[in-house]
mmCIF file of C-alpha atoms in Angstrom:
data_model
loop_
_atom_site.group_PDB
_atom_site.id
_atom_site.type_symbol
_atom_site.label_atom_id
_atom_site.label_comp_id
_atom_site.label_asym_id
_atom_site.label_seq_id
_atom_site.Cartn_x
_atom_site.Cartn_y
_atom_site.Cartn_z
ATOM 1 C CA MET A 1 -78.701 73.478 -53.441
ATOM 2 C CA TYR A 2 -75.748 75.861 -53.542
ATOM 3 C CA LYS A 3 -72.783 74.964 -51.344
ATOM 4 C CA ILE A 4 -72.853 77.968 -49.031
ATOM 5 C CA ASP A 5 -72.672 77.430 -45.264
ATOM 6 C CA LEU A 6 -74.690 80.558 -44.592
ATOM 7 C CA ASP A 7 -74.938 80.122 -40.800
ATOM 8 C CA THR A 8 -71.157 79.890 -40.387
ATOM 9 C CA ILE A 9 -70.478 82.721 -42.810
ATOM 10 C CA ARG A 10 -72.871 85.037 -40.989
ATOM 11 C CA LYS A 11 -71.364 84.137 -37.606
ATOM 12 C CA GLU A 12 -67.985 85.062 -39.056
ATOM 13 C CA THR A 13 -69.285 88.377 -40.409
ATOM 14 C CA ASP A 14 -69.755 91.131 -37.845
ATOM 15 C CA GLY A 15 -72.260 93.730 -38.952
ATOM 16 C CA CYS A 16 -74.570 91.545 -41.001
ATOM 17 C CA THR A 17 -77.264 90.996 -38.359
ATOM 18 C CA ASP A 18 -78.193 94.535 -37.257
ATOM 19 C CA LYS A 19 -78.843 95.751 -40.797
ATOM 20 C CA ILE A 20 -79.478 94.496 -44.310
ATOM 21 C CA PHE A 21 -76.148 95.107 -45.970
ATOM 22 C CA LEU A 22 -76.490 95.395 -49.744
ATOM 23 C CA ASN A 23 -73.450 97.489 -50.643
ATOM 24 C CA SER A 24 -70.682 95.005 -51.417
ATOM 25 C CA ALA A 25 -70.129 96.748 -54.755
ATOM 26 C CA GLY A 26 -69.030 99.760 -52.705
ATOM 27 C CA GLY A 27 -67.217 98.350 -49.721
ATOM 28 C CA SER A 28 -68.234 94.963 -48.321
ATOM 29 C CA LEU A 29 -68.175 93.553 -44.790
ATOM 30 C CA MET A 30 -64.877 91.919 -43.857
ATOM 31 C CA PRO A 31 -64.851 88.438 -42.284
ATOM 32 C CA LYS A 32 -63.737 88.517 -38.640
ATOM 33 C CA ILE A 33 -60.428 86.840 -39.444
ATOM 34 C CA VAL A 34 -59.505 89.716 -41.760
ATOM 35 C CA ALA A 35 -60.052 92.408 -39.134
ATOM 36 C CA GLU A 36 -58.430 90.322 -36.387
ATOM 37 C CA THR A 37 -55.340 89.710 -38.515
ATOM 38 C CA MET A 38 -54.967 93.420 -39.175
ATOM 39 C CA LYS A 39 -55.445 94.351 -35.518
ATOM 40 C CA ASP A 40 -52.918 91.749 -34.385
ATOM 41 C CA HIS A 41 -50.275 93.100 -36.729
ATOM 42 C CA ILE A 42 -50.854 96.690 -35.668
ATOM 43 C CA VAL A 43 -50.263 95.593 -32.056
ATOM 44 C CA LEU A 44 -47.118 93.766 -33.195
ATOM 45 C CA GLU A 45 -45.859 96.955 -34.836
ATOM 46 C CA GLN A 46 -46.714 98.885 -31.697
ATOM 47 C CA GLN A 47 -44.515 96.543 -29.673
ATOM 48 C CA HIS A 48 -41.679 95.775 -32.092
ATOM 49 C CA GLY A 49 -41.694 98.411 -34.841
ATOM 50 C CA ALA A 50 -42.457 98.061 -38.538
ATOM 51 C CA TYR A 51 -39.307 96.285 -39.768
ATOM 52 C CA GLU A 52 -39.141 93.567 -37.120
ATOM 53 C CA SER A 53 -42.891 92.936 -37.373
ATOM 54 C CA ALA A 54 -42.788 92.582 -41.151
ATOM 55 C CA GLY A 55 -39.858 90.190 -40.880
ATOM 56 C CA ARG A 56 -41.813 87.963 -38.531
ATOM 57 C CA LYS A 57 -44.662 87.793 -41.079
ATOM 58 C CA SER A 58 -42.599 87.185 -44.228
ATOM 59 C CA GLU A 59 -44.063 83.729 -44.828
ATOM 60 C CA HIS A 60 -47.612 85.084 -44.520
ATOM 61 C CA LEU A 61 -46.778 87.923 -46.887
ATOM 62 C CA ASN A 62 -45.654 85.457 -49.539
ATOM 63 C CA GLN A 63 -48.948 83.596 -49.153
ATOM 64 C CA PHE A 64 -50.748 86.573 -50.692
ATOM 65 C CA TYR A 65 -49.396 85.790 -54.170
ATOM 66 C CA ALA A 66 -50.520 82.173 -54.017
ATOM 67 C CA GLU A 67 -54.031 83.091 -52.830
ATOM 68 C CA ALA A 68 -54.512 85.809 -55.458
ATOM 69 C CA ALA A 69 -53.184 83.503 -58.172
ATOM 70 C CA GLN A 70 -55.587 80.737 -57.144
ATOM 71 C CA LEU A 71 -58.497 83.167 -57.235
ATOM 72 C CA ILE A 72 -58.003 84.019 -60.925
ATOM 73 C CA ASN A 73 -56.249 80.854 -62.212
ATOM 74 C CA THR A 74 -52.684 82.001 -62.716
ATOM 75 C CA GLN A 75 -49.254 81.686 -61.079
ATOM 76 C CA PRO A 76 -47.915 83.680 -58.083
ATOM 77 C CA ASP A 77 -45.194 85.296 -60.228
ATOM 78 C CA ASN A 78 -47.924 86.962 -62.314
ATOM 79 C CA ILE A 79 -49.400 88.838 -59.326
ATOM 80 C CA ALA A 80 -48.480 92.253 -57.912
ATOM 81 C CA PHE A 81 -49.933 93.824 -54.769
ATOM 82 C CA THR A 82 -51.385 97.314 -55.234
ATOM 83 C CA VAL A 83 -53.279 99.733 -53.019
ATOM 84 C CA SER A 84 -56.384 99.723 -55.249
ATOM 85 C CA SER A 85 -57.713 98.645 -58.602
ATOM 86 C CA THR A 86 -57.193 102.171 -59.921
ATOM 87 C CA ASP A 87 -53.571 102.067 -58.762
ATOM 88 C CA ALA A 88 -53.146 98.765 -60.594
ATOM 89 C CA TYR A 89 -54.775 100.214 -63.709
ATOM 90 C CA ALA A 90 -52.472 103.246 -63.735
ATOM 91 C CA LYS A 91 -49.383 101.052 -63.366
ATOM 92 C CA ALA A 92 -50.508 98.834 -66.230
ATOM 93 C CA LEU A 93 -51.132 101.840 -68.493
ATOM 94 C CA SER A 94 -47.816 103.428 -67.570
ATOM 95 C CA SER A 95 -45.953 100.312 -68.757
ATOM 96 C CA ILE A 96 -47.254 100.845 -72.306
ATOM 97 C CA GLU A 97 -45.248 103.279 -74.442
ATOM 98 C CA PHE A 98 -48.033 105.368 -75.939
ATOM 99 C CA ARG A 99 -47.123 107.734 -78.739
ATOM 100 C CA GLU A 100 -49.095 110.356 -80.629
ATOM 101 C CA GLY A 101 -51.644 108.712 -82.892
ATOM 102 C CA ASP A 102 -51.842 105.448 -80.928
ATOM 103 C CA VAL A 103 -55.381 104.080 -80.491
ATOM 104 C CA ILE A 104 -57.096 102.675 -77.399
ATOM 105 C CA ILE A 105 -60.310 100.742 -78.010
ATOM 106 C CA THR A 106 -62.725 100.566 -75.084
ATOM 107 C CA THR A 107 -66.495 100.266 -74.492
ATOM 108 C CA ASN A 108 -69.468 102.433 -73.543
ATOM 109 C CA ASP A 109 -69.725 100.639 -70.202
ATOM 110 C CA ASP A 110 -66.364 101.500 -68.720
ATOM 111 C CA TYR A 111 -65.380 102.730 -65.269
ATOM 112 C CA VAL A 112 -65.145 106.505 -64.831
ATOM 113 C CA SER A 113 -61.557 106.488 -63.517
ATOM 114 C CA ASN A 114 -60.406 104.409 -66.480
ATOM 115 C CA GLN A 115 -61.972 106.899 -68.846
ATOM 116 C CA MET A 116 -60.230 109.744 -67.005
ATOM 117 C CA ALA A 117 -56.908 107.993 -67.533
ATOM 118 C CA PHE A 118 -57.638 107.660 -71.258
ATOM 119 C CA PHE A 119 -58.617 111.345 -71.491
ATOM 120 C CA SER A 120 -55.314 112.242 -69.843
ATOM 121 C CA LEU A 121 -53.448 110.173 -72.427
ATOM 122 C CA GLN A 122 -55.419 111.966 -75.139
ATOM 123 C CA LYS A 123 -54.360 115.368 -73.812
ATOM 124 C CA LYS A 124 -50.754 114.548 -72.960
ATOM 125 C CA ARG A 125 -49.788 111.936 -75.539
ATOM 126 C CA GLY A 126 -52.156 112.522 -78.441
ATOM 127 C CA VAL A 127 -53.722 109.070 -78.042
ATOM 128 C CA LYS A 128 -57.058 108.454 -79.780
ATOM 129 C CA LEU A 129 -59.962 106.803 -77.929
ATOM 130 C CA ILE A 130 -62.536 104.680 -79.799
ATOM 131 C CA ARG A 131 -65.491 102.806 -78.295
ATOM 132 C CA VAL A 132 -66.964 99.514 -79.493
ATOM 133 C CA LYS A 133 -70.644 99.503 -80.434
ATOM 134 C CA ASN A 134 -73.267 97.611 -78.467
ATOM 135 C CA LEU A 135 -75.743 95.222 -80.058
ATOM 136 C CA SER A 136 -79.504 95.685 -79.654
ATOM 137 C CA ASP A 137 -79.426 93.287 -76.684
ATOM 138 C CA HIS A 138 -76.734 95.517 -75.069
ATOM 139 C CA GLU A 139 -73.962 92.958 -75.549
ATOM 140 C CA LEU A 140 -70.648 94.031 -77.081
ATOM 141 C CA ASP A 141 -70.581 93.959 -80.884
ATOM 142 C CA LEU A 142 -67.558 91.705 -81.383
ATOM 143 C CA GLU A 143 -67.757 92.051 -85.162
ATOM 144 C CA ASP A 144 -67.423 95.818 -84.735
ATOM 145 C CA LEU A 145 -64.464 95.249 -82.398
ATOM 146 C CA GLU A 146 -62.684 93.088 -84.967
ATOM 147 C CA ASN A 147 -63.301 95.651 -87.698
ATOM 148 C CA LEU A 148 -61.947 98.442 -85.474
ATOM 149 C CA ILE A 149 -58.820 96.415 -84.717
ATOM 150 C CA LYS A 150 -58.250 95.778 -88.417
ATOM 151 C CA LYS A 151 -58.762 99.454 -89.232
ATOM 152 C CA TYR A 152 -56.797 101.120 -86.429
ATOM 153 C CA ASN A 153 -54.254 98.519 -85.245
ATOM 154 C CA PRO A 154 -54.751 99.688 -81.631
ATOM 155 C CA LYS A 155 -52.057 99.811 -78.987
ATOM 156 C CA LEU A 156 -54.538 98.560 -76.385
ATOM 157 C CA VAL A 157 -58.037 97.142 -75.950
ATOM 158 C CA ALA A 158 -59.493 97.870 -72.488
ATOM 159 C CA VAL A 159 -62.766 96.445 -71.139
ATOM 160 C CA THR A 160 -64.450 96.700 -67.742
ATOM 161 C CA HIS A 161 -65.791 93.248 -66.826
ATOM 162 C CA ILE A 162 -68.719 94.601 -64.765
ATOM 163 C CA PRO A 163 -69.357 98.366 -64.749
ATOM 164 C CA THR A 164 -69.883 100.066 -61.389
ATOM 165 C CA ASN A 165 -73.340 101.329 -62.379
ATOM 166 C CA SER A 166 -74.902 98.147 -63.752
ATOM 167 C CA GLY A 167 -75.235 94.398 -63.350
ATOM 168 C CA LEU A 168 -74.028 93.881 -66.931
ATOM 169 C CA ILE A 169 -71.294 91.232 -67.281
ATOM 170 C CA GLN A 170 -69.392 92.058 -70.464
ATOM 171 C CA ASN A 171 -68.060 89.345 -72.756
ATOM 172 C CA VAL A 172 -64.405 89.650 -71.785
ATOM 173 C CA GLU A 173 -63.578 86.160 -73.042
ATOM 174 C CA GLY A 174 -64.925 86.926 -76.504
ATOM 175 C CA VAL A 175 -62.884 90.117 -76.589
ATOM 176 C CA GLY A 176 -59.802 88.211 -75.468
ATOM 177 C CA LYS A 177 -60.034 85.731 -78.357
ATOM 178 C CA ILE A 178 -60.024 88.577 -80.875
ATOM 179 C CA CYS A 179 -57.152 90.365 -79.135
ATOM 180 C CA ARG A 180 -55.046 87.199 -79.195
ATOM 181 C CA GLN A 181 -55.872 86.650 -82.872
ATOM 182 C CA TYR A 182 -54.547 90.115 -83.747
ATOM 183 C CA ASP A 183 -51.797 90.242 -81.101
ATOM 184 C CA VAL A 184 -53.211 93.306 -79.322
ATOM 185 C CA LEU A 185 -52.519 94.166 -75.678
ATOM 186 C CA TYR A 186 -55.644 93.580 -73.575
ATOM 187 C CA LEU A 187 -56.489 95.144 -70.202
ATOM 188 C CA VAL A 188 -59.463 93.998 -68.078
ATOM 189 C CA ASP A 189 -60.860 95.956 -65.134
ATOM 190 C CA ALA A 190 -62.229 93.229 -62.847
ATOM 191 C CA CYS A 191 -62.822 95.510 -59.870
ATOM 192 C CA GLN A 192 -66.486 94.493 -59.544
ATOM 193 C CA SER A 193 -66.166 90.867 -60.679
ATOM 194 C CA VAL A 194 -63.270 89.412 -58.652
ATOM 195 C CA GLY A 195 -64.790 87.906 -55.514
ATOM 196 C CA GLN A 196 -68.305 87.964 -56.959
ATOM 197 C CA LEU A 197 -67.952 85.316 -59.639
ATOM 198 C CA VAL A 198 -65.436 83.009 -61.316
ATOM 199 C CA VAL A 199 -62.661 85.003 -62.998
ATOM 200 C CA ASP A 200 -60.196 83.035 -65.125
ATOM 201 C CA VAL A 201 -57.384 84.984 -66.798
ATOM 202 C CA GLU A 202 -56.435 81.992 -68.942
ATOM 203 C CA LYS A 203 -59.903 81.950 -70.493
ATOM 204 C CA MET A 204 -59.944 85.737 -70.801
ATOM 205 C CA GLY A 205 -56.580 85.837 -72.540
ATOM 206 C CA CYS A 206 -55.815 89.236 -71.041
ATOM 207 C CA ASP A 207 -52.393 90.820 -70.557
ATOM 208 C CA PHE A 208 -53.420 92.826 -67.502
ATOM 209 C CA LEU A 209 -56.235 92.433 -64.994
ATOM 210 C CA THR A 210 -56.951 94.765 -62.095
ATOM 211 C CA ALA A 211 -58.839 94.031 -58.881
ATOM 212 C CA THR A 212 -59.640 95.635 -55.545
ATOM 213 C CA GLY A 213 -59.839 94.243 -52.027
ATOM 214 C CA ARG A 214 -62.664 96.255 -50.479
ATOM 215 C CA LYS A 215 -65.550 95.142 -52.677
ATOM 216 C CA PHE A 216 -66.662 91.552 -53.313
ATOM 217 C CA VAL A 217 -63.381 90.013 -52.084
ATOM 218 C CA ARG A 218 -64.321 91.424 -48.651
ATOM 219 C CA GLY A 219 -60.842 92.692 -47.872
ATOM 220 C CA PRO A 220 -59.682 95.985 -46.344
ATOM 221 C CA ARG A 221 -59.727 99.314 -48.095
ATOM 222 C CA GLY A 222 -56.351 100.297 -49.535
ATOM 223 C CA THR A 223 -55.680 96.908 -51.143
ATOM 224 C CA GLY A 224 -55.812 95.481 -54.639
ATOM 225 C CA PHE A 225 -53.793 93.472 -57.111
ATOM 226 C CA LEU A 226 -52.591 93.480 -60.692
ATOM 227 C CA TYR A 227 -52.298 90.411 -62.892
ATOM 228 C CA VAL A 228 -49.549 90.639 -65.515
ATOM 229 C CA SER A 229 -49.217 88.061 -68.294
ATOM 230 C CA ASP A 230 -46.032 86.179 -69.136
ATOM 231 C CA ARG A 231 -45.960 88.009 -72.457
ATOM 232 C CA VAL A 232 -45.777 91.383 -70.717
ATOM 233 C CA LEU A 233 -43.065 90.188 -68.336
ATOM 234 C CA GLU A 234 -40.985 88.657 -71.136
ATOM 235 C CA GLN A 235 -41.140 91.927 -73.088
ATOM 236 C CA ASN A 236 -39.657 93.734 -70.051
ATOM 237 C CA MET A 237 -42.653 96.031 -69.779
ATOM 238 C CA ALA A 238 -42.718 97.918 -66.483
ATOM 239 C CA PRO A 239 -44.323 101.023 -64.952
ATOM 240 C CA VAL A 240 -42.636 104.376 -65.564
ATOM 241 C CA PHE A 241 -41.729 104.840 -61.921
ATOM 242 C CA LEU A 242 -39.967 101.926 -60.267
ATOM 243 C CA ASP A 243 -38.425 101.569 -56.857
ATOM 244 C CA MET A 244 -36.204 99.027 -55.129
ATOM 245 C CA ASN A 245 -39.066 96.550 -54.951
ATOM 246 C CA GLY A 246 -39.369 96.301 -58.731
ATOM 247 C CA ALA A 247 -35.753 96.497 -59.842
ATOM 248 C CA GLN A 248 -32.181 96.082 -58.625
ATOM 249 C CA TRP A 249 -29.677 98.945 -58.861
ATOM 250 C CA THR A 250 -26.911 97.213 -60.830
ATOM 251 C CA ASP A 251 -24.798 100.091 -62.200
ATOM 252 C CA PHE A 252 -24.260 103.772 -61.383
ATOM 253 C CA ASP A 253 -26.822 104.713 -64.048
ATOM 254 C CA ASP A 254 -28.804 101.539 -64.616
ATOM 255 C CA TYR A 255 -31.003 98.875 -63.074
ATOM 256 C CA THR A 256 -32.186 95.321 -63.767
ATOM 257 C CA LEU A 257 -35.913 94.611 -63.688
ATOM 258 C CA LEU A 258 -37.307 91.970 -61.389
ATOM 259 C CA LYS A 259 -38.455 89.013 -63.484
ATOM 260 C CA THR A 260 -41.878 88.718 -61.827
ATOM 261 C CA ALA A 261 -44.937 90.972 -61.629
ATOM 262 C CA LYS A 262 -43.529 92.404 -58.396
ATOM 263 C CA ARG A 263 -41.775 94.929 -60.645
ATOM 264 C CA PHE A 264 -45.171 96.707 -60.590
ATOM 265 C CA GLU A 265 -45.103 97.044 -56.805
ATOM 266 C CA LEU A 266 -43.697 99.730 -54.550
ATOM 267 C CA TRP A 267 -41.711 98.724 -51.492
ATOM 268 C CA GLU A 268 -43.608 100.782 -48.921
ATOM 269 C CA THR A 269 -47.093 99.550 -48.076
ATOM 270 C CA SER A 270 -49.407 98.848 -45.158
ATOM 271 C CA ILE A 271 -48.371 95.387 -43.948
ATOM 272 C CA SER A 272 -51.483 95.022 -41.800
ATOM 273 C CA SER A 273 -53.665 95.654 -44.862
ATOM 274 C CA PHE A 274 -51.506 93.297 -46.937
ATOM 275 C CA LEU A 275 -52.025 90.523 -44.382
ATOM 276 C CA GLY A 276 -55.735 91.256 -44.053
ATOM 277 C CA PHE A 277 -56.182 91.104 -47.810
ATOM 278 C CA THR A 278 -54.408 87.740 -47.861
ATOM 279 C CA GLU A 279 -56.909 86.385 -45.330
ATOM 280 C CA ALA A 280 -59.824 87.729 -47.400
ATOM 281 C CA LEU A 281 -58.510 85.971 -50.510
ATOM 282 C CA HIS A 282 -57.998 82.767 -48.526
ATOM 283 C CA TYR A 283 -61.551 83.014 -47.192
ATOM 284 C CA ALA A 284 -63.040 83.379 -50.690
ATOM 285 C CA ASN A 285 -60.919 80.537 -52.059
ATOM 286 C CA GLY A 286 -62.062 78.344 -49.184
ATOM 287 C CA ILE A 287 -65.713 78.813 -50.070
ATOM 288 C CA GLY A 288 -65.047 78.507 -53.803
ATOM 289 C CA LEU A 289 -65.837 81.137 -56.410
ATOM 290 C CA GLN A 290 -68.212 78.868 -58.332
ATOM 291 C CA ASN A 291 -70.266 78.395 -55.176
ATOM 292 C CA ILE A 292 -70.219 82.141 -54.522
ATOM 293 C CA GLU A 293 -71.231 82.927 -58.102
ATOM 294 C CA ASN A 294 -74.120 80.467 -58.088
ATOM 295 C CA TYR A 295 -75.494 81.766 -54.800
ATOM 296 C CA ASN A 296 -75.057 85.434 -55.715
ATOM 297 C CA LYS A 297 -76.797 85.052 -59.061
ATOM 298 C CA LYS A 298 -79.786 83.491 -57.353
ATOM 299 C CA LEU A 299 -80.001 86.367 -54.872
ATOM 300 C CA ALA A 300 -79.682 88.999 -57.600
ATOM 301 C CA GLU A 301 -82.250 87.312 -59.849
ATOM 302 C CA THR A 302 -84.746 87.122 -56.977
ATOM 303 C CA LEU A 303 -84.159 90.776 -56.138
ATOM 304 C CA ARG A 304 -84.538 91.992 -59.741
ATOM 305 C CA THR A 305 -87.676 89.969 -60.326
ATOM 306 C CA GLY A 306 -89.268 91.160 -57.091
ATOM 307 C CA LEU A 307 -88.493 94.823 -57.715
ATOM 308 C CA GLN A 308 -89.729 94.591 -61.285
ATOM 309 C CA ASN A 309 -92.957 92.966 -60.106
ATOM 310 C CA ASN A 310 -93.346 95.940 -57.771
ATOM 311 C CA GLY A 311 -93.424 98.209 -60.794
ATOM 312 C CA LEU A 312 -89.928 99.612 -60.378
ATOM 313 C CA ARG A 313 -87.761 100.255 -63.437
ATOM 314 C CA ILE A 314 -84.796 97.874 -63.551
ATOM 315 C CA LEU A 315 -81.832 99.404 -65.370
ATOM 316 C CA ASP A 316 -79.551 96.368 -65.778
ATOM 317 C CA GLN A 317 -79.401 95.307 -69.417
ATOM 318 C CA GLY A 318 -77.750 92.371 -71.148
ATOM 319 C CA LYS A 319 -77.918 88.597 -71.400
ATOM 320 C CA ASN A 320 -75.613 87.911 -68.468
ATOM 321 C CA LEU A 321 -76.186 89.860 -65.247
ATOM 322 C CA GLY A 322 -74.297 89.820 -61.959
ATOM 323 C CA SER A 323 -74.814 90.859 -58.372
ATOM 324 C CA ILE A 324 -75.295 94.576 -58.953
ATOM 325 C CA VAL A 325 -78.946 95.630 -59.195
ATOM 326 C CA THR A 326 -79.757 99.190 -60.301
ATOM 327 C CA PHE A 327 -83.233 100.697 -60.465
ATOM 328 C CA VAL A 328 -85.443 103.765 -60.145
ATOM 329 C CA ALA A 329 -89.166 104.446 -59.857
ATOM 330 C CA GLN A 330 -91.129 104.428 -63.096
ATOM 331 C CA ASP A 331 -90.897 108.223 -63.284
ATOM 332 C CA GLY A 332 -87.112 108.057 -62.860
ATOM 333 C CA SER A 333 -87.088 109.338 -59.287
ATOM 334 C CA ILE A 334 -85.268 107.731 -56.347
ATOM 335 C CA GLU A 335 -86.293 109.939 -53.397
ATOM 336 C CA ASN A 336 -89.017 107.691 -51.993
ATOM 337 C CA ILE A 337 -86.930 104.537 -52.495
ATOM 338 C CA TYR A 338 -83.992 106.236 -50.773
ATOM 339 C CA ARG A 339 -86.159 107.187 -47.790
ATOM 340 C CA ILE A 340 -87.657 103.708 -47.347
ATOM 341 C CA LEU A 341 -84.275 101.968 -47.481
ATOM 342 C CA LYS A 342 -82.754 104.414 -45.005
ATOM 343 C CA GLU A 343 -85.684 104.073 -42.592
ATOM 344 C CA ASN A 344 -85.336 100.278 -42.659
ATOM 345 C CA THR A 345 -81.543 100.252 -42.163
ATOM 346 C CA VAL A 346 -80.744 98.876 -45.596
ATOM 347 C CA TYR A 347 -77.230 99.760 -46.741
ATOM 348 C CA PHE A 348 -76.984 100.717 -50.413
ATOM 349 C CA SER A 349 -75.352 103.146 -52.852
ATOM 350 C CA VAL A 350 -76.533 105.797 -55.265
ATOM 351 C CA SER A 351 -74.975 105.703 -58.743
ATOM 352 C CA ASN A 352 -74.674 109.139 -60.342
ATOM 353 C CA LYS A 353 -74.613 110.170 -63.988
ATOM 354 C CA SER A 354 -71.119 111.638 -63.570
ATOM 355 C CA ASN A 355 -69.789 108.133 -62.882
ATOM 356 C CA ALA A 356 -71.505 106.556 -65.903
ATOM 357 C CA LEU A 357 -72.042 109.421 -68.314
ATOM 358 C CA ILE A 358 -72.652 107.409 -71.480
ATOM 359 C CA ASP A 359 -74.878 104.747 -69.920
ATOM 360 C CA PHE A 360 -76.996 107.146 -67.875
ATOM 361 C CA SER A 361 -77.320 109.591 -70.781
ATOM 362 C CA LEU A 362 -78.692 106.781 -72.964
ATOM 363 C CA LYS A 363 -81.079 105.799 -70.165
ATOM 364 C CA GLY A 364 -82.140 109.422 -69.622
ATOM 365 C CA LEU A 365 -81.254 109.385 -65.916
ATOM 366 C CA ASP A 366 -79.189 111.421 -63.482
ATOM 367 C CA ARG A 367 -78.917 108.770 -60.752
ATOM 368 C CA ALA A 368 -80.117 105.360 -59.609
ATOM 369 C CA ILE A 369 -80.293 103.163 -56.533
ATOM 370 C CA ARG A 370 -77.678 100.384 -56.499
ATOM 371 C CA LEU A 371 -78.115 97.233 -54.407
ATOM 372 C CA SER A 372 -75.370 94.598 -54.400
ATOM 373 C CA PRO A 373 -76.161 91.399 -52.492
ATOM 374 C CA HIS A 374 -73.354 89.004 -51.593
ATOM 375 C CA TYR A 375 -73.044 85.482 -50.264
ATOM 376 C CA PHE A 376 -73.500 86.460 -46.585
ATOM 377 C CA ASN A 377 -76.982 87.796 -47.393
ATOM 378 C CA THR A 378 -80.014 85.567 -46.876
ATOM 379 C CA PRO A 379 -82.987 84.939 -49.188
ATOM 380 C CA GLU A 380 -85.160 86.275 -46.357
ATOM 381 C CA GLU A 381 -83.340 89.607 -46.454
ATOM 382 C CA ILE A 382 -83.961 89.875 -50.174
ATOM 383 C CA GLU A 383 -87.654 89.124 -49.690
ATOM 384 C CA LYS A 384 -87.842 91.749 -46.934
ATOM 385 C CA VAL A 385 -86.350 94.428 -49.174
ATOM 386 C CA VAL A 386 -88.714 93.554 -52.017
ATOM 387 C CA LYS A 387 -91.666 93.738 -49.635
ATOM 388 C CA MET A 388 -90.688 97.140 -48.198
ATOM 389 C CA LEU A 389 -90.376 98.574 -51.713
ATOM 390 C CA LYS A 390 -93.845 97.476 -52.737
ATOM 391 C CA TYR A 391 -95.594 100.810 -52.776
#
């Protein structure tokens, strides 16, 4: 039996009893301690002002780096606080000196905002974008990746661990081994995987990893973090735009970079959100990511099997699937599914073709229903959803 104290977790999660909440891939439900911590700090600021309040919480602020590091198996000095995963991604990209003709290798199952950033680099820097092939079983073709690296000597390889529109878990560890072999910078978008399953940057061998707070970590919106490898720090890589949090003004026309990943941070931020995110990370670490992963996979497998047995078309493809379940009716429609879920107070998302243009084009779809169960959901809730969609 999986080591999840479901009764306690649900008592500590407001909003999970008056609905069936299956949208943690969008924005999950925060544990009570997260919201209470944020409220308490806002009251503190109301009474004492921002500077004094932040000073009183300095020890708690430092705890963030330890909790985030524990979550992904690294050291606190390799962690930077950001306001989102996209913010972290942009800062990582801006630390790389792209020149005309440089190559970025990515995949067909990437996040839309990442692709937009690459397109911008194409237009403004003359960077070339190449995508790795997929095998017949929808896994990444690592042989193709190695051949592309040999041919193009890319400046960067960038992979999304779990795409927003699918339960596919991409082989980021296999990619990392090849990148290390050829000494290529490697960026992983772990926005949908951190908090959902075990994420280990040492095993991935990545140079950058981005994560958000509001999804499976169950933190507040407006939070995220960036992992930066020792190699990147030792090479003095840093975002284009620094402030006094990332460097020290040491001469009239010069500065000295901070030695840690904090060089990727900006000084001004929401301290209440920072503290709330710390509590969310602490909460997840307390339960244990292996326990969360085991439980979530069971929920997702039960949901997929039940929906498929109902005759619905499951869209998730690949050998290794996570806690994002996407589907449509056999004719590709979602209207009736949408209506039933809404009528039964099931919280969900709709994934649109514009957010996953390559994947949805290959599947011949414009949109799909996305359900994302998490460890505060019960097996009974999953069974109830399967039953209501048997039509």
